[in-house]
PDB file of C-alpha atoms and ligand atoms in Angstrom:
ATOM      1  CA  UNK A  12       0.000   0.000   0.000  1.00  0.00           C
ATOM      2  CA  UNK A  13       1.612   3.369  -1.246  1.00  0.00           C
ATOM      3  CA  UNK A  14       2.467   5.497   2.074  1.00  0.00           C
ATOM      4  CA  UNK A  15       1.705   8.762   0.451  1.00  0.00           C
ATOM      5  CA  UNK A  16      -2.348   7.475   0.691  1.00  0.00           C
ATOM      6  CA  UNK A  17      -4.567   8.790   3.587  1.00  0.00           C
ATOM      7  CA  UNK A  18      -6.318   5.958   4.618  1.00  0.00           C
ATOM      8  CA  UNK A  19      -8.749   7.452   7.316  1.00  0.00           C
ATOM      9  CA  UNK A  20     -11.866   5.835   7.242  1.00  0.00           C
ATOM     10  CA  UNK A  21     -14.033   7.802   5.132  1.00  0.00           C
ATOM     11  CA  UNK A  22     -17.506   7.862   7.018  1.00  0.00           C
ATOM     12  CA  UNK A  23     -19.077  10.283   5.102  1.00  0.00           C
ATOM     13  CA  UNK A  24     -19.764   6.902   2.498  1.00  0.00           C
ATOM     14  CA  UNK A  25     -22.049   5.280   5.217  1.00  0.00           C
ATOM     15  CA  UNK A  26     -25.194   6.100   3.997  1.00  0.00           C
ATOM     16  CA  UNK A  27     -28.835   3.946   4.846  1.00  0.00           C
ATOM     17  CA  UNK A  28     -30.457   2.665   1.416  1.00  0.00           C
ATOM     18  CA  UNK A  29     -34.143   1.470   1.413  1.00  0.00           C
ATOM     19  CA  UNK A  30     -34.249  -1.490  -1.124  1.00  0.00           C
ATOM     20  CA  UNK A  31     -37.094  -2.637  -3.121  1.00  0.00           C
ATOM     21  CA  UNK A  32     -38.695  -4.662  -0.713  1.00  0.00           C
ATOM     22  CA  UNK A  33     -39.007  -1.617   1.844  1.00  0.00           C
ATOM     23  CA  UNK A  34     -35.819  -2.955   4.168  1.00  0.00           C
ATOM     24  CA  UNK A  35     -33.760  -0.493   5.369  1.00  0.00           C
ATOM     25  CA  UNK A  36     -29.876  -1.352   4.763  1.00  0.00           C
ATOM     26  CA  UNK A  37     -26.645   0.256   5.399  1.00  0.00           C
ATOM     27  CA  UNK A  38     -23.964   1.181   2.994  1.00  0.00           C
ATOM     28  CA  UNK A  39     -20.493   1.550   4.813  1.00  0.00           C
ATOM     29  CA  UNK A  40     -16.796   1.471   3.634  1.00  0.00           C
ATOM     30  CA  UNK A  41     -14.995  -2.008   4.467  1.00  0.00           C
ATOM     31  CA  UNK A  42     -12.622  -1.636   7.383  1.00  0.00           C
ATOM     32  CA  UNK A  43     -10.134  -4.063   8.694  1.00  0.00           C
ATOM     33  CA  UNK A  44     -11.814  -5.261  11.774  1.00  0.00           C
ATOM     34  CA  UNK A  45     -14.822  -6.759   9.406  1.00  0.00           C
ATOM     35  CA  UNK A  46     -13.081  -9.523   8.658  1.00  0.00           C
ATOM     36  CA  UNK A  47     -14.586 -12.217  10.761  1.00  0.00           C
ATOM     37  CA  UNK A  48     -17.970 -11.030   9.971  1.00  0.00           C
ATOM     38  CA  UNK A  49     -16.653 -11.276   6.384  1.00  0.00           C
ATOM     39  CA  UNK A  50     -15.722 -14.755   6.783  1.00  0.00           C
ATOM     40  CA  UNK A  51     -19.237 -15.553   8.195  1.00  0.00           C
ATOM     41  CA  UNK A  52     -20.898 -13.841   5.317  1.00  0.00           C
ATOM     42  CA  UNK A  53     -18.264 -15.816   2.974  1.00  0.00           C
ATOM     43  CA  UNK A  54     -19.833 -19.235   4.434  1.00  0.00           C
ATOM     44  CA  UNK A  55     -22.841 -18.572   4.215  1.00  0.00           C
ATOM     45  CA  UNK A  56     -22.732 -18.089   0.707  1.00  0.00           C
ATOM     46  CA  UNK A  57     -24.493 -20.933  -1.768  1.00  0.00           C
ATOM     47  CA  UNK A  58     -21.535 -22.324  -4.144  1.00  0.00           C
ATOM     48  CA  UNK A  59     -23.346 -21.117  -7.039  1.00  0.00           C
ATOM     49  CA  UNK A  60     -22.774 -17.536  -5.774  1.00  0.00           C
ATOM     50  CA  UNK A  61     -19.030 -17.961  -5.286  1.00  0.00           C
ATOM     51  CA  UNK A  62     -18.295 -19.604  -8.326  1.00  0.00           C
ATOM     52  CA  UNK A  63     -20.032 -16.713 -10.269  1.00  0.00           C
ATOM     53  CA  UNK A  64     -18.092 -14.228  -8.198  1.00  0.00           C
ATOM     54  CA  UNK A  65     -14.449 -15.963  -8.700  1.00  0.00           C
ATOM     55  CA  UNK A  66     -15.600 -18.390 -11.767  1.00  0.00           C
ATOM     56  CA  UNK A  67     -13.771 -20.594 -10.065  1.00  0.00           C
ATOM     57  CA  UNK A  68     -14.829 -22.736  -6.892  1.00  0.00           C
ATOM     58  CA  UNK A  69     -12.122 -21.457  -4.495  1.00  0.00           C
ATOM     59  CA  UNK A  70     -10.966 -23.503  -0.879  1.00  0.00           C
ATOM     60  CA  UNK A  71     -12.620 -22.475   2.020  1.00  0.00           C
ATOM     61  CA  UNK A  72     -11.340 -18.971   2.810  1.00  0.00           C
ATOM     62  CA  UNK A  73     -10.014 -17.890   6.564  1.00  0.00           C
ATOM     63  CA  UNK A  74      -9.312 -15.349   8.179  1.00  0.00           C
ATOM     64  CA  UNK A  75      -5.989 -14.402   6.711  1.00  0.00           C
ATOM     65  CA  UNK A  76      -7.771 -14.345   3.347  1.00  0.00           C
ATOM     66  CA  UNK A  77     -10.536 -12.212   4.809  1.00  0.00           C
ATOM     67  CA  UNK A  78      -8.277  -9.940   6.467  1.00  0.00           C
ATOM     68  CA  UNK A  79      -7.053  -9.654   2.909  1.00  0.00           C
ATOM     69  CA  UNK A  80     -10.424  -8.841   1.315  1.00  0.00           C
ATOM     70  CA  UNK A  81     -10.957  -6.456   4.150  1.00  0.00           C
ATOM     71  CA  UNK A  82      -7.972  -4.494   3.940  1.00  0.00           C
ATOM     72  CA  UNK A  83      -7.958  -1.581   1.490  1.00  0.00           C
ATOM     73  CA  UNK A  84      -6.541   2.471   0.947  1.00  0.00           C
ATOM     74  CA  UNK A  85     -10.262   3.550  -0.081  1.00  0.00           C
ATOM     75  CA  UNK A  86      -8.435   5.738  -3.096  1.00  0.00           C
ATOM     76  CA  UNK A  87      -6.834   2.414  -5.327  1.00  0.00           C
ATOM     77  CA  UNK A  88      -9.200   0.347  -3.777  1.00  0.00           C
ATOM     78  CA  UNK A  89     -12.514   0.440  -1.961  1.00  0.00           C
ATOM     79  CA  UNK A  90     -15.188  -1.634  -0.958  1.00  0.00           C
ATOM     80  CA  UNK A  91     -18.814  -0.993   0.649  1.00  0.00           C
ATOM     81  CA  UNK A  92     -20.490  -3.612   2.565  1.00  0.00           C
ATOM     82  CA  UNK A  93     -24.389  -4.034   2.931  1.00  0.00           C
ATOM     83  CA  UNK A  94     -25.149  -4.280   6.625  1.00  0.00           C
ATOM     84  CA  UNK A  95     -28.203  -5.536   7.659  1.00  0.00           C
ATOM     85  CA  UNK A  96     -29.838  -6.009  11.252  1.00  0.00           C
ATOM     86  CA  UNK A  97     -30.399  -9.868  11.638  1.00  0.00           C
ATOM     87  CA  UNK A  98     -31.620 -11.489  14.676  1.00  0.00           C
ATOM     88  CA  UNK A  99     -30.260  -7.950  16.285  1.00  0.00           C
ATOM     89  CA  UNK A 100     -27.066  -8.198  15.366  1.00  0.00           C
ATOM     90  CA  UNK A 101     -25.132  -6.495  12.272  1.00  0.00           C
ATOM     91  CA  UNK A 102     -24.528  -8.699   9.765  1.00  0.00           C
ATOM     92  CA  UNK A 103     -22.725  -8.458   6.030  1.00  0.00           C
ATOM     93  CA  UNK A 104     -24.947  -9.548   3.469  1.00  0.00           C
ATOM     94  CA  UNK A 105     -23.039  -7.809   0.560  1.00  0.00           C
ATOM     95  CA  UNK A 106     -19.963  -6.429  -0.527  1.00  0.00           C
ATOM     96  CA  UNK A 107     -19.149  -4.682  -3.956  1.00  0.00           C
ATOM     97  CA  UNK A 108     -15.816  -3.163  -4.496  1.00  0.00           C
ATOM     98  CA  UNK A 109     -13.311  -1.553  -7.281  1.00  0.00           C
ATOM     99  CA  UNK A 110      -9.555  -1.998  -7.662  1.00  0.00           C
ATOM    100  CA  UNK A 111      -7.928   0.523  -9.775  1.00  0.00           C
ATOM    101  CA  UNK A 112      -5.296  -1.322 -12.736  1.00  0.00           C
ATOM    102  CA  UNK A 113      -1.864  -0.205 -12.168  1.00  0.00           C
ATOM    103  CA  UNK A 114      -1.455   3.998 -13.305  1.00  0.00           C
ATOM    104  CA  UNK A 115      -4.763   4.693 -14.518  1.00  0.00           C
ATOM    105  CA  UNK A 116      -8.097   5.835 -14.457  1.00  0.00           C
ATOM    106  CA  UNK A 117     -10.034   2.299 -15.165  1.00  0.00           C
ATOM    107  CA  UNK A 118     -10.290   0.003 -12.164  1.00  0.00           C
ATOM    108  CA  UNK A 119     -11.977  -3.435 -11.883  1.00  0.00           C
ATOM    109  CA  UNK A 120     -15.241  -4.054 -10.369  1.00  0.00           C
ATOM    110  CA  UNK A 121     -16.915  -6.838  -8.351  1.00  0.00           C
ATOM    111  CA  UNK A 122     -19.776  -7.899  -6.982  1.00  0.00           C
ATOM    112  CA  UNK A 123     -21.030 -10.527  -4.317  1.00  0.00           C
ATOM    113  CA  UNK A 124     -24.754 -10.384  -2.605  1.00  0.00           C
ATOM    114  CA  UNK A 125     -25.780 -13.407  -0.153  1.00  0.00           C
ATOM    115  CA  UNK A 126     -28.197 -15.626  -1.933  1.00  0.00           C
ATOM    116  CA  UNK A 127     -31.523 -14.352   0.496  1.00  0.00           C
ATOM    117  CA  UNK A 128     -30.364 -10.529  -0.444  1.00  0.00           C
ATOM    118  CA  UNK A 129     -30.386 -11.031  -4.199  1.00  0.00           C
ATOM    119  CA  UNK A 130     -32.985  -9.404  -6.773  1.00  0.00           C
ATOM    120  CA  UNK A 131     -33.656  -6.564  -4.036  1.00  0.00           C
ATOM    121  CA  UNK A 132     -31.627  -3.951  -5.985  1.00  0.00           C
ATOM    122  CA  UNK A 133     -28.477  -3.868  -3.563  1.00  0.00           C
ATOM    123  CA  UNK A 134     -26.014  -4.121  -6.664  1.00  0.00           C
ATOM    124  CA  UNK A 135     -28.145  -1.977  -8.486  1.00  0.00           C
ATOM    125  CA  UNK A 136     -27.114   0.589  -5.686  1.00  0.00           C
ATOM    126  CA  UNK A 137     -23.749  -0.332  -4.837  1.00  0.00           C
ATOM    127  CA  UNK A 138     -22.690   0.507  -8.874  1.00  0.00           C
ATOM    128  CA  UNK A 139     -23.988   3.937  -8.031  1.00  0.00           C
ATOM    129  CA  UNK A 140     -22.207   4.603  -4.804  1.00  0.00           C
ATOM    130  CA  UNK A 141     -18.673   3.099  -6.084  1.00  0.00           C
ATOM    131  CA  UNK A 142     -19.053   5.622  -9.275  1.00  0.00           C
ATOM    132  CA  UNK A 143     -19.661   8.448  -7.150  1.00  0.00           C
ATOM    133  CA  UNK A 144     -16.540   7.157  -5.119  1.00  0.00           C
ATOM    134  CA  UNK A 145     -14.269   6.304  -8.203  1.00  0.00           C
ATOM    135  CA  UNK A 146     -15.064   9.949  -9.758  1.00  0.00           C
ATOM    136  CA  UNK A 147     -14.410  11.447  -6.454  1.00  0.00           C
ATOM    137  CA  UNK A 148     -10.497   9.495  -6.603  1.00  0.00           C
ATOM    138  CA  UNK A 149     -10.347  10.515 -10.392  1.00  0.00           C
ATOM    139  CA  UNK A 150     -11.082   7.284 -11.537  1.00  0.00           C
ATOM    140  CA  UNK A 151     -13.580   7.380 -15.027  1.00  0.00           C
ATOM    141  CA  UNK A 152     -13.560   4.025 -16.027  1.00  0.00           C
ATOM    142  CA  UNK A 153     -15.095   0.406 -14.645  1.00  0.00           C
ATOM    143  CA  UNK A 154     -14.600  -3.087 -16.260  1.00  0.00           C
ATOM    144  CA  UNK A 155     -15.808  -5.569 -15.249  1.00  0.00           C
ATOM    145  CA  UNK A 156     -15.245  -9.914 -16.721  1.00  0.00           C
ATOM    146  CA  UNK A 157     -18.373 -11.456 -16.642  1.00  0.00           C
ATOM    147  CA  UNK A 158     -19.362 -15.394 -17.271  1.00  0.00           C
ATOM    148  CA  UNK A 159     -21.837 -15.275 -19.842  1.00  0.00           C
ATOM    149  CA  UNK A 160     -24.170 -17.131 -18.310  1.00  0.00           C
ATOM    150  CA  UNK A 161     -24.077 -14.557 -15.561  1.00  0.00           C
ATOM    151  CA  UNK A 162     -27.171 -13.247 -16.554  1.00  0.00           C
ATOM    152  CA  UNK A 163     -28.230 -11.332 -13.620  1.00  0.00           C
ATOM    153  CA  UNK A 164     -24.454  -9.375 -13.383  1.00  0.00           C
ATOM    154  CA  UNK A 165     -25.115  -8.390 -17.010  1.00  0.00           C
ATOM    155  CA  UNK A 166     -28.738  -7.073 -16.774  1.00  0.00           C
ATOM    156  CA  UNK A 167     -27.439  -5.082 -14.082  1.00  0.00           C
ATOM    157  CA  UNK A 168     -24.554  -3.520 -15.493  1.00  0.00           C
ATOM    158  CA  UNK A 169     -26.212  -3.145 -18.867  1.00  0.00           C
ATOM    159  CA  UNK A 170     -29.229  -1.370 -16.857  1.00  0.00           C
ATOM    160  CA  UNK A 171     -26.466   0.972 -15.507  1.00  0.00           C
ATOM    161  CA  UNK A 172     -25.237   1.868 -18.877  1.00  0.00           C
ATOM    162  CA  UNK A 173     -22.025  -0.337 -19.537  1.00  0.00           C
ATOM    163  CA  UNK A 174     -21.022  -0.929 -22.805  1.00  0.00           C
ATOM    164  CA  UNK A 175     -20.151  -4.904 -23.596  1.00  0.00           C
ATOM    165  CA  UNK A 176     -17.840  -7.120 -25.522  1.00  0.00           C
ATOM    166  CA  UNK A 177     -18.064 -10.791 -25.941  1.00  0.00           C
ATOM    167  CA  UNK A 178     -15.319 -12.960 -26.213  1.00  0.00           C
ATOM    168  CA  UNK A 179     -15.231 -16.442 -26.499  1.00  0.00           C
ATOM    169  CA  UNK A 180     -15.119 -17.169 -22.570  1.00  0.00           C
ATOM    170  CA  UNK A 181     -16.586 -14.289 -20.883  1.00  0.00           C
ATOM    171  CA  UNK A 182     -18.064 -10.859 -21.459  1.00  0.00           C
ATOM    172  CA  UNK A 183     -16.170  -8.077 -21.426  1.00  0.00           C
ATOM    173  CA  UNK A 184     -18.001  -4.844 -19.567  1.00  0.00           C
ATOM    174  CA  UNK A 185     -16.761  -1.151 -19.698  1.00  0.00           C
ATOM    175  CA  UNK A 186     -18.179   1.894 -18.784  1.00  0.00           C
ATOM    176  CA  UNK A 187     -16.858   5.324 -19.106  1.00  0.00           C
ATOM    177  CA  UNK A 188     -18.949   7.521 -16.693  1.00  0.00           C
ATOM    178  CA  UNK A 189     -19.728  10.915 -17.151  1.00  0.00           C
TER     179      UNK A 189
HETATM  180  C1  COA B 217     -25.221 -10.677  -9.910  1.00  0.00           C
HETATM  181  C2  COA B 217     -25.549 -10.023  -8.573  1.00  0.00           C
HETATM  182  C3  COA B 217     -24.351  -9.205  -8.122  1.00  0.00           C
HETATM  183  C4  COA B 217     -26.757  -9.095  -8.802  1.00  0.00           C
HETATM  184  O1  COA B 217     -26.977  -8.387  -7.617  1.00  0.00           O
HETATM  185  P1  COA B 217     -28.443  -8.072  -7.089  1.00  0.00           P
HETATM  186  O2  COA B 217     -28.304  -7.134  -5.940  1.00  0.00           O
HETATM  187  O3  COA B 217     -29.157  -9.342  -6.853  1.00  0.00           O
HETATM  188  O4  COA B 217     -29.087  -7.308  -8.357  1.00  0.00           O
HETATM  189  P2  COA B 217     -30.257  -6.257  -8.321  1.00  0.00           P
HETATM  190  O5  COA B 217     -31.264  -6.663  -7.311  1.00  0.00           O
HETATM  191  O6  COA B 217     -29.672  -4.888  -8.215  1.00  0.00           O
HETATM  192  O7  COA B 217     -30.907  -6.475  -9.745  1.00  0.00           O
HETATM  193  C5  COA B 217     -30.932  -5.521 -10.747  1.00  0.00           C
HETATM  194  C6  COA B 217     -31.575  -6.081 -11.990  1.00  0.00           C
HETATM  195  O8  COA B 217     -30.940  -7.264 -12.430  1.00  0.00           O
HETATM  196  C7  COA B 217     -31.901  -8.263 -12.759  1.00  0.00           C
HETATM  197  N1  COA B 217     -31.698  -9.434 -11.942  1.00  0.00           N
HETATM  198  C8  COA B 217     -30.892  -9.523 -10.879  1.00  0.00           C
HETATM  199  N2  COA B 217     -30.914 -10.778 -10.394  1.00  0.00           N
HETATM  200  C9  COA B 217     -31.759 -11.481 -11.168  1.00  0.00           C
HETATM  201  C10 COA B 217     -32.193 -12.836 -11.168  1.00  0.00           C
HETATM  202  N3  COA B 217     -31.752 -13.737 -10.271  1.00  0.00           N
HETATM  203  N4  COA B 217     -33.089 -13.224 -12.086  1.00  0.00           N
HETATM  204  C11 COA B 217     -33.540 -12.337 -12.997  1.00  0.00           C
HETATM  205  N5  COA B 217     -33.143 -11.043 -13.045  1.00  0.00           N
HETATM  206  C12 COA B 217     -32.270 -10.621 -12.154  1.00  0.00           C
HETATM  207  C13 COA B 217     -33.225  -7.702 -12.565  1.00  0.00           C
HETATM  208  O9  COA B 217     -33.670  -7.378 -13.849  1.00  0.00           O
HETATM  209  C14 COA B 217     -33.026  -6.438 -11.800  1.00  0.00           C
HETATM  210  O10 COA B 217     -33.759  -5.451 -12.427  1.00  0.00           O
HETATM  211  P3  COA B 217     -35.172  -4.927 -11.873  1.00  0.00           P
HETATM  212  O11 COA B 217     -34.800  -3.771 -11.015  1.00  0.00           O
HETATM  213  O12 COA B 217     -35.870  -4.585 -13.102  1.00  0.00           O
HETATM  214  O13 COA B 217     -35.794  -6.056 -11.089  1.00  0.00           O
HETATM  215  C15 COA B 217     -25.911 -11.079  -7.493  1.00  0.00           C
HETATM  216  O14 COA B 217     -26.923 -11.899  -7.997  1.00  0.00           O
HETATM  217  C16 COA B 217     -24.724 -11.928  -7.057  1.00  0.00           C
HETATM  218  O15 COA B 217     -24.084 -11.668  -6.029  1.00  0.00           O
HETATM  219  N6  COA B 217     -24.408 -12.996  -7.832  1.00  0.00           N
HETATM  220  C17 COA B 217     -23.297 -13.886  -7.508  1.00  0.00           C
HETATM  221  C18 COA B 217     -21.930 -13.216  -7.611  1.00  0.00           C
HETATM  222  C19 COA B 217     -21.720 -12.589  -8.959  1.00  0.00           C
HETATM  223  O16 COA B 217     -22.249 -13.014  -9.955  1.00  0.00           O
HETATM  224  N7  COA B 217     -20.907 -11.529  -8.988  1.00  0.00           N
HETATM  225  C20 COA B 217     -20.598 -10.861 -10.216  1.00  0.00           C
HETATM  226  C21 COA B 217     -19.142 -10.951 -10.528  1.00  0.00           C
HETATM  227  S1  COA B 217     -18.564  -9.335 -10.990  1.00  0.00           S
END
């Protein structure tokens, strides 16, 4: 991580979202001491979910790993999790998040909603709050690599405007925000 980057945590992100089924939800930057309720959101996942995330099935994950996910400078990289109250206790239900590619403007997206959160608009939302983050670190540019039969990821980005290729494998996603 480059020294020169403040890496305060930047609570003027946290912001409560009301999704389409009326829940209330809150949007907050990742920090470092979410990992274990990372990990717990990581195993609840179905396998179906993962594999579309990493289009691979990866080993169980632990804590190092999470601590991994966890851990960013919120200018190259940033992450918001979806919080929600469960049982009266916070709990991670989502996490979308953008790594900027080496000297640039573009950085990569990703996305990962627990199964029981899906189709309620969270990603829908995230993309929003992660441009208005990117432009504010003078990024322009998301990509994203899609599986094709990801259909969900692509009506959502294609909703949001992105522009995509096709290749053989996987699709391709850019968009260049205003
Ligand atoms: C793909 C994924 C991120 C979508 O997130 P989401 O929060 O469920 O999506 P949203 O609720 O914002 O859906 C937005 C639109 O996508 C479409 N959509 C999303 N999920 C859908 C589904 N399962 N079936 C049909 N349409 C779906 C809907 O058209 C919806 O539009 P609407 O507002 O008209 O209903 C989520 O399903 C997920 O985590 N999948 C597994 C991991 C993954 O694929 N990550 C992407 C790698 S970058």
């Amino acid at each position: 991580m480059s020294p020169e980057i403040d890496v305060t945590y930047p609570a003027q992100y946290e912001t409560n979202v009301i999704l389409k089924d009326g829940s209330a939800i809150l949007f907050r930057p990742i920090k470092k001491t979410d990992a274990e309720d990372w990990l717990d959101f990581y195993r609840r996942l179905s396998k179906k979910t993962v594999y579309l995330r990493f289009q691979y099935n990866p080993p169980d994950m632990d804590i190092e790993d999470a601590l991994r996910f966890c851990t960013v400078d919120y200018v190259n990289s940033f992450a918001f999790v979806a919080e929600a109250i469960v049982a009266q206790r916070k709990r991670i239900v989502a996490v979308g998040r953008y790594s900027r590619l080496p000297g640039g403007d573009t950085a990569e997206i990703a996305f990962i909603i627990e199964d029981k959160y899906q189709v309620k608009g969270i990603s829908t939302k995230l993309i929003e709050w992660l441009a208005t983050v990117g432009r504010n670190n003078e990024i322009s540019t998301f990509e994203a690599f899609v599986l094709p039969e990801n259909k969900s990821m692509l009506e959502v980005f294609q909703d949001y405007g992105f522009h995509m290729k096709r290749t053989l494998k996987k699709a391709f996603i850019i968009l260049h925000f205003p």
